[in-house]
């Protein structure tokens, strides 16, 4: 709960609340305000915005929910946010936050018992969003944030090769950049062995050469790069793939 912000929008509360309660959301928020549990704050987009008066209030409320209720609320919040963000043309801006909510939902569902198809869909969605957020972090030059996000996305992907393997060359490259060379070697070796995904394998081999250059390993990397290009480009062109 400590990652969840103190501020929240009244429309989000209305969307997540049980149907019979929704007409009285403003009244309930007013009551909480008089009790000094939440307070009204200014909003730039015209939506009523509230803030918990203290993180302990937020944490007490959150921790008082059953795990299944928490999972449901995390998922429902993402669906609400997706609709709002799509309307405002900012669907890609909050992937890290929304990926976190889906990640939390999946962890709670896993604690409650075997994961069904709906749970697996939540896991995939979380992994894809965290992977997208990692790439946005890379575009900003934030390698440590990218590593955190890629690592979580890969962990969520689990044993699904079509979801997990394509992220490994990117994770390996980030690990190289932050100096975790041994971890990068392990990740890239797994990706390079993915012969069923030629684009992934080729990308991993390229990143492995970059690692060797970065680490000062002996070898003629110019010739190795040319040999790899001559070997892989025809295969990738046949697959209409671009590494």
Backbone as JSON, one array per atom type, in Angstrom:
{
  "sequence": "XXXXXXXXXXXXXXXXXXXXXXXXXXXXXXXXXXXXXXXXXXXXXXXXXXXXXXXXXXXXXXXXXXXXXXXXXXXXXXXXXXXXXXXXXXXXXXXXXXXXXXXXXXXXXXXXXXXXXXXXXXXXXXXXXXXXXXXXXXXXXXXXXXXXXXXXXXXXXXXXXXXXXXXXXXXXXXXXXXXXXXXXXXXXXXXXXXXXXXXXXXXXXXXXXXXXXXXXXXXXXXXXXXXXXXXXXXXXXXXXXXX",
  "N": [[0.81, -1.2, 0.0], [2.12, 1.15, 0.44], [3.06, 2.18, -1.93], [0.94, 3.19, -3.23], [-0.59, 6.22, -4.07], [-1.35, 9.17, -2.07], [-3.33, 10.82, -2.97], [-6.53, 10.88, -4.62], [-9.05, 10.54, -7.15], [-12.41, 11.67, -7.16], [-14.24, 10.66, -9.16], [-13.04, 8.18, -9.69], [-13.44, 6.81, -7.31], [-16.23, 6.66, -7.35], [-16.56, 5.01, -9.57], [-15.46, 2.6, -8.67], [-16.94, 1.95, -6.47], [-19.65, 0.05, -4.94], [-22.72, -0.31, -6.75], [-25.16, 0.62, -5.37], [-24.11, 2.53, -3.66], [-23.0, 4.58, -5.08], [-24.55, 6.97, -5.81], [-24.28, 8.52, -3.51], [-21.68, 9.2, -3.08], [-20.36, 11.72, -2.92], [-21.46, 12.72, -0.58], [-20.52, 10.84, 1.29], [-17.75, 11.28, 1.08], [-17.66, 13.88, 1.99], [-18.37, 13.48, 4.66], [-16.16, 11.99, 5.56], [-14.27, 13.95, 5.25], [-15.03, 15.82, 7.2], [-14.4, 14.35, 9.4], [-11.74, 14.5, 9.29], [-10.25, 12.6, 7.94], [-9.87, 12.51, 5.2], [-9.11, 15.06, 2.78], [-10.22, 17.77, 0.7], [-8.64, 18.71, -2.3], [-7.15, 20.98, -4.68], [-7.73, 20.64, -8.22], [-6.35, 20.2, -11.43], [-7.68, 19.43, -13.73], [-10.35, 19.73, -13.44], [-11.7, 17.71, -12.13], [-13.08, 16.53, -9.04], [-10.8, 16.23, -6.46], [-9.25, 14.35, -3.93], [-7.44, 13.84, -0.84], [-5.77, 11.6, 1.29], [-5.39, 12.33, 4.72], [-3.24, 11.4, 6.09], [-0.64, 8.99, 5.63], [-0.97, 6.76, 7.2], [-3.7, 6.54, 7.56], [-4.56, 5.88, 4.99], [-3.14, 3.42, 4.69], [-4.26, 1.89, 6.73], [-6.93, 1.65, 5.9], [-6.57, 0.28, 3.47], [-5.24, -2.08, 4.26], [-7.21, -3.23, 5.72], [-8.86, -4.46, 3.95], [-10.02, -7.49, 2.43], [-7.92, -9.85, 0.71], [-8.88, -10.68, -1.81], [-10.69, -8.68, -2.37], [-8.94, -6.53, -2.54], [-7.47, -7.28, -4.84], [-9.5, -7.21, -6.78], [-10.21, -4.48, -6.72], [-7.81, -3.27, -7.54], [-7.67, -4.19, -10.22], [-10.08, -3.19, -11.26], [-9.63, -0.47, -10.97], [-7.62, -0.06, -12.88], [-9.04, -0.61, -15.25], [-10.88, 1.5, -15.18], [-9.08, 3.7, -15.29], [-7.85, 3.23, -17.78], [-9.97, 3.77, -19.57], [-10.45, 6.5, -19.04], [-7.92, 7.63, -19.62], [-7.67, 6.99, -22.32], [-9.67, 8.58, -23.44], [-8.54, 11.04, -23.02], [-6.28, 11.03, -24.51], [-3.85, 10.03, -23.48], [-2.9, 7.47, -23.16], [-0.52, 6.05, -22.98], [1.0, 7.09, -20.97], [0.9, 6.28, -18.32], [1.71, 3.7, -17.84], [3.48, 2.43, -16.09], [2.38, 2.86, -13.52], [-0.16, 1.68, -13.81], [0.59, -0.87, -14.56], [1.78, -1.65, -12.17], [-0.51, -1.8, -10.48], [-1.88, -3.97, -11.65], [0.04, -5.93, -11.31], [0.07, -6.11, -8.5], [-2.54, -7.05, -8.12], [-2.36, -9.57, -9.35], [-0.48, -10.87, -7.68], [-1.9, -11.03, -5.27], [-4.03, -12.67, -6.06], [-2.63, -14.99, -6.65], [-1.77, -15.72, -4.11], [-4.17, -16.5, -3.06], [-4.92, -18.88, -4.24], [-4.96, -21.44, -6.88], [-4.19, -20.14, -10.13], [-6.46, -18.94, -12.51], [-7.76, -18.63, -15.92], [-8.46, -15.92, -16.11], [-6.79, -14.8, -14.18], [-4.3, -15.37, -15.32], [-4.46, -13.76, -17.57], [-4.43, -11.23, -16.39], [-1.84, -11.28, -15.35], [-0.3, -11.37, -17.74], [-1.05, -8.94, -18.89], [-0.06, -7.16, -16.98], [2.72, -7.71, -17.19], [3.24, -6.89, -19.83], [2.64, -4.16, -19.7], [4.5, -3.24, -17.79], [6.83, -3.85, -19.16], [6.58, -2.09, -21.34], [6.69, 0.32, -19.94], [9.29, 0.14, -19.01], [10.73, 0.47, -21.39], [10.08, 3.11, -21.96], [11.39, 4.31, -19.84], [14.02, 3.76, -20.58], [14.17, 5.38, -22.86], [14.29, 7.81, -21.65], [16.72, 7.7, -20.53], [17.01, 6.53, -18.07], [18.41, 4.11, -16.64], [18.41, 2.5, -14.35], [15.77, 2.53, -13.42], [14.64, 1.32, -15.65], [15.8, -1.22, -15.48], [14.64, -2.2, -13.09], [11.93, -2.3, -13.86], [11.95, -3.98, -16.16], [12.92, -6.34, -14.98], [10.84, -7.0, -13.22], [8.78, -7.35, -15.07], [9.72, -9.54, -16.57], [9.77, -11.46, -14.57], [7.03, -11.71, -14.03], [6.2, -12.71, -16.46], [7.01, -15.31, -16.36], [6.93, -18.68, -17.26], [6.15, -18.39, -19.87], [7.17, -18.42, -22.97], [6.76, -16.8, -25.26], [6.14, -14.37, -24.24], [8.09, -13.8, -22.32], [10.75, -14.26, -23.39], [11.28, -12.31, -25.52], [11.84, -10.01, -24.05], [14.26, -10.44, -22.83], [16.77, -9.84, -24.24], [16.69, -7.03, -24.06], [16.64, -6.65, -21.28], [19.12, -7.79, -20.71], [20.83, -5.98, -21.99], [20.42, -3.68, -20.45], [21.31, -4.59, -17.96], [24.0, -4.87, -18.57], [24.67, -2.18, -18.99], [24.41, -1.12, -16.43], [26.4, -2.32, -15.11], [26.18, -4.95, -14.18], [27.51, -7.46, -15.02], [27.84, -10.3, -14.95], [25.21, -11.16, -14.44], [24.03, -10.17, -16.74], [25.28, -11.75, -18.7], [24.16, -14.26, -18.13], [21.41, -13.85, -18.63], [21.44, -13.1, -21.35], [22.54, -15.37, -22.52], [20.49, -17.23, -22.2], [18.53, -16.04, -23.83], [19.84, -16.06, -26.31], [19.82, -18.74, -26.87], [17.32, -19.22, -27.75], [16.24, -20.57, -30.2], [13.87, -20.94, -31.49], [12.83, -18.47, -31.77], [14.02, -16.5, -33.86], [14.55, -13.71, -34.12], [14.8, -12.83, -31.49], [16.96, -14.39, -30.62], [18.98, -13.44, -32.32], [19.1, -10.73, -31.55], [19.96, -11.07, -28.93], [22.49, -12.16, -29.32], [23.78, -10.01, -30.51], [23.68, -8.13, -28.42], [25.24, -9.54, -26.67], [27.74, -9.37, -27.84], [28.13, -6.63, -27.54], [28.31, -6.55, -24.79], [30.7, -7.97, -24.43], [32.48, -6.16, -25.57], [32.08, -4.0, -23.85], [32.96, -5.09, -21.45], [35.6, -5.5, -21.99], [36.52, -7.91, -23.03], [38.67, -10.26, -24.69], [39.0, -10.48, -28.27], [38.01, -10.4, -31.76], [35.82, -8.27, -32.47], [34.72, -6.85, -34.54], [34.9, -8.51, -36.82], [33.34, -10.59, -35.85], [30.86, -9.35, -35.59], [30.27, -8.81, -38.27], [30.13, -11.41, -39.29], [27.93, -12.37, -37.86], [25.92, -10.7, -38.84], [25.88, -11.44, -41.56], [25.0, -14.02, -41.29], [22.5, -13.86, -39.98], [20.83, -11.85, -41.14], [19.62, -12.68, -43.7], [17.88, -14.68, -42.7], [16.21, -13.22, -40.99], [15.1, -11.39, -42.75], [13.56, -13.1, -44.29], [11.6, -13.72, -42.48], [10.38, -11.33, -42.26], [11.26, -9.69, -40.21], [12.69, -7.3, -38.02], [15.52, -6.64, -36.37]],
  "CA": [[0.0, 0.0, 0.0], [2.95, 2.35, 0.52], [3.32, 2.7, -3.27], [-0.27, 3.84, -3.68], [-0.54, 7.62, -3.72], [-2.29, 9.67, -1.08], [-4.41, 11.51, -3.65], [-7.42, 10.06, -5.44], [-10.11, 11.3, -7.81], [-13.75, 11.24, -6.79], [-14.83, 9.76, -10.17], [-12.49, 6.83, -9.54], [-14.15, 6.21, -6.18], [-17.57, 6.34, -7.83], [-16.49, 3.87, -10.48], [-15.09, 1.39, -7.94], [-17.89, 1.69, -5.39], [-20.85, -0.72, -5.29], [-23.74, 0.5, -7.42], [-26.07, 1.35, -4.48], [-23.41, 3.57, -2.91], [-22.48, 5.61, -5.97], [-25.22, 8.29, -5.77], [-23.98, 9.24, -2.28], [-20.22, 9.28, -2.9], [-19.99, 13.06, -2.46], [-21.86, 12.82, 0.82], [-19.59, 10.05, 2.1], [-16.46, 11.96, 1.11], [-17.81, 15.03, 2.88], [-18.32, 12.97, 6.04], [-14.75, 11.66, 5.85], [-13.56, 15.22, 5.37], [-15.33, 16.4, 8.52], [-13.68, 13.54, 10.39], [-10.32, 14.75, 9.03], [-9.59, 11.42, 7.36], [-9.46, 12.95, 3.87], [-9.34, 16.47, 2.54], [-10.38, 18.15, -0.7], [-7.51, 19.47, -2.84], [-7.41, 21.54, -6.0], [-7.47, 19.74, -9.34], [-6.11, 20.95, -12.66], [-8.53, 19.0, -14.84], [-11.76, 19.92, -13.12], [-12.26, 16.61, -11.36], [-12.89, 16.63, -7.59], [-9.63, 15.45, -6.04], [-9.14, 14.25, -2.48], [-6.15, 13.34, -0.36], [-5.74, 11.09, 2.66], [-4.69, 13.27, 5.59], [-1.98, 10.79, 6.54], [-0.46, 7.68, 4.99], [-1.47, 5.72, 8.09], [-5.13, 6.39, 7.27], [-4.62, 5.11, 3.75], [-2.68, 2.05, 4.9], [-5.23, 1.18, 7.58], [-8.07, 1.31, 5.06], [-6.15, -0.73, 2.49], [-4.92, -3.34, 4.94], [-8.43, -3.79, 6.25], [-9.59, -5.16, 2.9], [-9.64, -8.85, 2.1], [-7.01, -9.9, -0.45], [-9.63, -10.75, -3.06], [-11.24, -7.35, -2.61], [-7.83, -5.7, -3.03], [-7.18, -7.66, -6.23], [-10.59, -6.71, -7.62], [-10.12, -3.03, -6.8], [-6.65, -2.94, -8.39], [-8.03, -4.43, -11.62], [-11.15, -2.25, -11.64], [-9.03, 0.86, -11.12], [-6.92, -0.03, -14.18], [-10.04, -0.5, -16.31], [-11.38, 2.88, -15.15], [-8.02, 4.59, -15.75], [-7.69, 3.02, -19.22], [-11.04, 4.48, -20.27], [-10.22, 7.94, -18.89], [-6.71, 8.01, -20.34], [-7.94, 6.9, -23.76], [-10.44, 9.77, -23.8], [-7.69, 12.23, -22.93], [-5.12, 10.86, -25.37], [-2.63, 9.83, -22.72], [-2.97, 6.06, -22.8], [0.8, 5.45, -22.77], [1.76, 7.84, -19.98], [0.8, 5.77, -16.96], [1.85, 2.24, -17.88], [4.17, 1.94, -14.89], [1.43, 2.85, -12.4], [-1.21, 0.69, -14.06], [1.24, -2.18, -14.47], [1.92, -1.94, -10.74], [-1.8, -2.23, -9.94], [-2.15, -5.33, -12.13], [1.03, -6.78, -10.64], [-0.43, -6.35, -7.16], [-3.73, -7.91, -8.22], [-1.93, -10.94, -9.64], [0.16, -11.45, -6.49], [-2.96, -11.39, -4.31], [-4.75, -13.83, -6.58], [-1.75, -16.16, -6.51], [-1.79, -16.11, -2.71], [-5.48, -17.05, -2.72], [-5.11, -20.22, -4.78], [-4.54, -21.64, -8.27], [-4.51, -19.05, -11.05], [-7.3, -19.35, -13.63], [-7.49, -17.9, -17.15], [-8.55, -14.49, -15.83], [-5.57, -14.44, -13.48], [-3.19, -15.38, -16.28], [-4.61, -12.57, -18.42], [-3.96, -10.11, -15.58], [-0.38, -11.39, -15.31], [0.24, -10.98, -19.05], [-1.27, -7.5, -19.05], [0.91, -6.49, -16.1], [4.06, -7.85, -17.76], [3.34, -6.07, -21.03], [2.67, -2.75, -19.32], [5.78, -2.95, -17.15], [7.83, -3.84, -20.22], [6.44, -0.82, -22.07], [7.2, 1.37, -19.05], [10.76, 0.02, -19.0], [11.25, 1.08, -22.62], [9.95, 4.56, -21.79], [12.49, 4.71, -18.95], [15.23, 3.75, -21.4], [14.16, 6.54, -23.74], [14.65, 8.96, -20.81], [18.07, 7.49, -20.03], [16.97, 6.06, -16.68], [18.73, 2.7, -16.74], [18.06, 1.77, -13.12], [14.31, 2.32, -13.46], [14.38, 0.33, -16.7], [16.16, -2.53, -14.95], [13.6, -2.61, -12.14], [10.69, -2.61, -14.57], [12.15, -5.17, -16.98], [13.05, -7.5, -14.11], [9.49, -7.36, -12.76], [8.01, -7.85, -16.21], [10.22, -10.88, -16.87], [9.32, -12.35, -13.49], [5.61, -11.95, -14.25], [6.02, -13.52, -17.67], [7.16, -16.7, -15.94], [7.37, -19.7, -18.21], [5.53, -18.15, -21.18], [8.31, -17.97, -23.77], [6.43, -15.74, -26.21], [6.08, -13.12, -23.48], [9.31, -13.6, -21.54], [12.01, -14.25, -24.14], [11.59, -11.06, -26.23], [12.34, -8.96, -23.14], [15.57, -10.77, -22.26], [17.88, -9.02, -24.78], [16.61, -5.67, -23.51], [17.09, -6.73, -19.89], [20.56, -8.03, -20.74], [21.51, -4.73, -22.36], [20.35, -2.79, -19.29], [22.22, -5.13, -16.95], [25.35, -4.5, -19.0], [24.87, -0.74, -18.79], [24.54, -0.77, -15.0], [27.58, -2.99, -14.59], [25.93, -6.29, -13.65], [27.97, -8.2, -16.18], [27.55, -11.74, -14.83], [23.77, -11.34, -14.63], [23.76, -9.93, -18.16], [25.7, -12.94, -19.45], [23.17, -15.32, -17.91], [20.16, -13.5, -19.33], [21.66, -13.11, -22.8], [22.76, -16.76, -22.94], [19.16, -17.85, -22.33], [17.86, -15.49, -25.01], [20.54, -16.51, -27.52], [19.48, -20.15, -27.11], [15.91, -19.29, -28.19], [16.29, -20.76, -31.65], [12.52, -20.87, -32.05], [12.55, -17.05, -31.97], [15.28, -16.01, -34.46], [14.8, -12.28, -33.85], [15.27, -12.73, -30.1], [18.3, -14.97, -30.56], [19.92, -12.53, -32.98], [19.26, -9.55, -30.7], [20.76, -11.47, -27.77], [23.89, -12.31, -29.73], [24.32, -8.66, -30.7], [23.91, -7.55, -27.1], [26.36, -10.27, -26.05], [28.96, -8.77, -28.37], [28.27, -5.34, -26.88], [28.78, -6.85, -23.43], [32.12, -8.32, -24.52], [33.2, -4.92, -25.8], [31.96, -3.22, -22.62], [33.75, -5.73, -20.4], [36.98, -5.61, -22.41], [36.9, -9.29, -23.31], [39.48, -10.35, -25.91], [38.31, -10.99, -29.45], [37.85, -9.49, -32.9], [34.37, -8.07, -32.47], [34.31, -6.36, -35.85], [34.66, -9.68, -37.66], [32.22, -11.33, -35.28], [29.63, -8.64, -35.93], [30.01, -9.02, -39.69], [29.7, -12.79, -39.46], [26.56, -12.49, -37.34], [25.02, -10.03, -39.78], [25.75, -12.26, -42.77], [24.26, -15.23, -40.94], [21.14, -13.63, -39.49], [20.0, -10.95, -41.94], [18.71, -13.39, -44.6], [16.84, -15.37, -41.94], [15.27, -12.24, -40.48], [14.35, -10.85, -43.88], [12.55, -14.1, -44.68], [10.55, -13.65, -41.47], [9.92, -9.94, -42.22], [11.6, -9.25, -38.86], [13.72, -6.28, -37.94], [16.14, -6.62, -35.05]],
  "C": [[0.85, 1.26, 0.0], [3.23, 2.95, -0.84], [2.1, 3.45, -3.79], [-0.25, 5.27, -3.19], [-1.58, 8.0, -2.69], [-3.49, 10.33, -1.74], [-5.25, 10.55, -4.49], [-8.55, 10.93, -5.98], [-11.47, 10.76, -7.41], [-14.41, 10.37, -7.85], [-14.3, 8.34, -10.09], [-13.19, 6.1, -8.4], [-15.55, 5.8, -6.61], [-17.57, 5.1, -8.72], [-16.25, 2.57, -9.75], [-16.11, 1.01, -6.87], [-19.04, 0.81, -5.85], [-21.95, 0.2, -5.82], [-24.66, 1.25, -6.44], [-25.43, 2.54, -3.76], [-23.08, 4.78, -3.79], [-23.22, 6.95, -5.9], [-24.85, 9.14, -4.56], [-22.48, 9.38, -2.02], [-19.81, 10.64, -2.37], [-20.32, 13.24, -0.99], [-20.9, 12.06, 1.73], [-18.22, 10.72, 2.19], [-16.51, 13.19, 2.0], [-17.74, 14.62, 4.34], [-16.89, 12.64, 6.45], [-13.92, 12.92, 6.01], [-13.79, 15.86, 6.73], [-14.63, 15.63, 9.64], [-12.17, 13.66, 10.24], [-9.55, 13.49, 8.6], [-9.11, 11.71, 5.94], [-9.72, 14.44, 3.78], [-9.45, 16.76, 1.07], [-9.18, 19.0, -1.11], [-7.85, 19.96, -4.22], [-7.04, 20.54, -7.08], [-7.32, 20.57, -10.6], [-7.07, 20.61, -13.79], [-10.02, 19.08, -14.52], [-12.39, 18.81, -12.33], [-12.07, 16.86, -9.86], [-11.77, 15.68, -7.15], [-9.52, 15.52, -4.53], [-7.78, 13.67, -2.11], [-6.33, 12.8, 1.06], [-4.91, 12.05, 3.51], [-3.37, 12.71, 6.09], [-1.87, 9.41, 5.9], [-0.95, 6.55, 5.89], [-2.97, 5.48, 7.89], [-5.3, 5.54, 6.03], [-4.25, 3.66, 3.99], [-3.65, 1.25, 5.75], [-6.45, 0.75, 6.77], [-7.72, 0.17, 4.11], [-5.93, -2.09, 3.15], [-6.14, -3.99, 5.58], [-9.26, -4.54, 5.22], [-9.11, -6.59, 2.77], [-8.79, -8.86, 0.83], [-7.77, -9.95, -1.77], [-10.25, -9.4, -3.39], [-10.15, -6.41, -3.12], [-7.54, -6.0, -4.49], [-8.24, -7.09, -7.16], [-10.5, -5.2, -7.8], [-8.94, -2.59, -7.66], [-7.02, -3.08, -9.87], [-9.08, -3.43, -12.08], [-10.61, -0.84, -11.81], [-8.32, 0.98, -12.48], [-7.92, 0.12, -15.31], [-10.62, 0.91, -16.36], [-10.33, 3.84, -15.72], [-7.79, 4.44, -17.26], [-8.72, 3.81, -20.01], [-10.81, 5.99, -20.22], [-9.01, 8.39, -19.7], [-6.9, 7.95, -21.84], [-8.71, 8.13, -24.23], [-9.57, 11.01, -23.86], [-6.41, 12.11, -23.76], [-3.81, 10.67, -24.64], [-2.5, 8.37, -22.27], [-1.62, 5.46, -22.46], [1.56, 6.07, -21.6], [1.84, 7.17, -18.61], [0.96, 4.24, -16.89], [2.54, 1.7, -16.64], [3.2, 1.82, -13.72], [0.38, 1.77, -12.6], [-0.63, -0.72, -14.06], [1.44, -2.6, -13.03], [0.61, -2.46, -10.16], [-2.14, -3.65, -10.39], [-1.19, -6.33, -11.5], [0.56, -7.12, -9.23], [-1.63, -7.28, -7.18], [-3.32, -9.36, -8.45], [-1.3, -11.6, -8.41], [-0.89, -11.85, -5.45], [-3.72, -12.62, -4.78], [-3.93, -15.11, -6.44], [-1.72, -16.65, -5.06], [-3.09, -16.8, -2.33], [-5.71, -18.45, -3.27], [-4.65, -20.34, -6.22], [-5.03, -20.51, -9.18], [-5.33, -19.6, -12.21], [-6.96, -18.5, -14.85], [-7.53, -16.39, -16.93], [-7.29, -14.0, -15.11], [-4.37, -14.41, -14.4], [-3.26, -14.18, -17.2], [-4.14, -11.32, -17.68], [-2.44, -10.1, -15.53], [0.25, -10.93, -16.62], [0.11, -9.47, -19.25], [-0.27, -6.72, -18.21], [2.31, -6.54, -16.69], [4.24, -6.95, -18.97], [3.42, -4.59, -20.68], [3.99, -2.38, -18.65], [6.91, -2.95, -18.17], [7.79, -2.55, -21.03], [6.97, 0.34, -21.24], [8.73, 1.33, -18.98], [11.36, 0.67, -20.24], [11.13, 2.6, -22.57], [11.07, 5.08, -20.87], [13.81, 4.74, -19.71], [15.31, 4.98, -22.29], [14.51, 7.82, -22.98], [16.07, 8.83, -20.25], [18.13, 7.01, -18.6], [17.17, 4.54, -16.65], [18.29, 1.91, -15.5], [16.55, 1.53, -13.04], [13.96, 1.27, -14.51], [14.7, -1.08, -16.22], [15.09, -3.05, -14.0], [12.34, -3.06, -12.86], [10.83, -3.86, -15.44], [12.22, -6.43, -16.11], [11.69, -7.95, -13.6], [8.65, -7.92, -13.89], [8.42, -9.27, -16.57], [9.75, -11.87, -15.82], [7.84, -12.67, -13.66], [5.38, -12.86, -15.44], [6.21, -15.01, -17.39], [7.67, -17.61, -17.04], [6.71, -19.55, -19.58], [6.59, -17.59, -22.12], [7.97, -16.82, -24.72], [6.37, -14.38, -25.53], [7.42, -12.8, -22.84], [10.55, -13.39, -22.41], [12.27, -12.94, -24.88], [12.1, -9.94, -25.34], [13.76, -9.22, -22.66], [16.72, -10.01, -22.9], [17.88, -7.61, -24.24], [17.08, -5.65, -22.06], [18.59, -6.94, -19.84], [21.34, -6.77, -21.06], [21.53, -3.77, -21.17], [21.29, -3.27, -18.19], [23.68, -4.8, -17.29], [25.63, -3.05, -18.68], [25.06, -0.38, -17.33], [25.64, -1.58, -14.32], [27.36, -4.36, -13.99], [26.24, -7.31, -14.76], [27.62, -9.69, -16.09], [26.05, -12.01, -15.03], [23.4, -11.14, -16.09], [24.14, -11.14, -19.01], [24.66, -14.05, -19.33], [21.9, -15.07, -18.71], [20.34, -13.62, -20.84], [21.92, -14.53, -23.31], [21.43, -17.47, -23.11], [18.46, -17.35, -23.59], [18.51, -15.97, -26.3], [20.22, -17.95, -27.87], [18.05, -20.31, -27.61], [15.84, -19.41, -29.7], [14.91, -20.73, -32.3], [12.07, -19.44, -32.29], [13.81, -16.4, -32.54], [15.58, -14.55, -34.16], [15.35, -12.1, -32.45], [16.7, -13.24, -30.0], [19.34, -14.04, -31.18], [20.17, -11.29, -32.12], [20.14, -9.87, -29.5], [22.23, -11.61, -28.14], [24.54, -10.95, -29.96], [24.62, -8.02, -29.35], [25.07, -8.25, -26.38], [27.69, -9.73, -26.56], [29.2, -7.4, -27.74], [28.77, -5.51, -25.45], [30.28, -7.16, -23.46], [32.97, -7.08, -24.73], [33.23, -4.08, -24.53], [32.88, -3.77, -21.53], [35.23, -5.88, -20.77], [37.45, -7.03, -22.65], [37.71, -9.35, -24.61], [38.66, -10.9, -27.07], [38.23, -9.94, -30.54], [36.37, -9.27, -33.12], [33.87, -7.5, -33.79], [34.0, -7.52, -36.79], [33.48, -10.49, -37.16], [30.9, -10.68, -35.63], [29.27, -8.85, -37.4], [29.51, -10.43, -39.95], [28.25, -12.99, -38.98], [25.56, -11.86, -38.29], [24.79, -10.88, -41.03], [24.93, -13.51, -42.51], [22.78, -14.94, -40.71], [20.26, -12.8, -40.41], [19.1, -11.7, -42.93], [17.57, -14.11, -43.87], [15.76, -14.38, -41.48], [14.46, -11.6, -41.6], [13.26, -11.8, -44.33], [11.37, -14.09, -43.73], [9.91, -12.26, -41.4], [10.13, -9.35, -40.83], [12.73, -8.25, -38.91], [14.28, -6.26, -36.53], [16.64, -5.25, -34.71]]
}
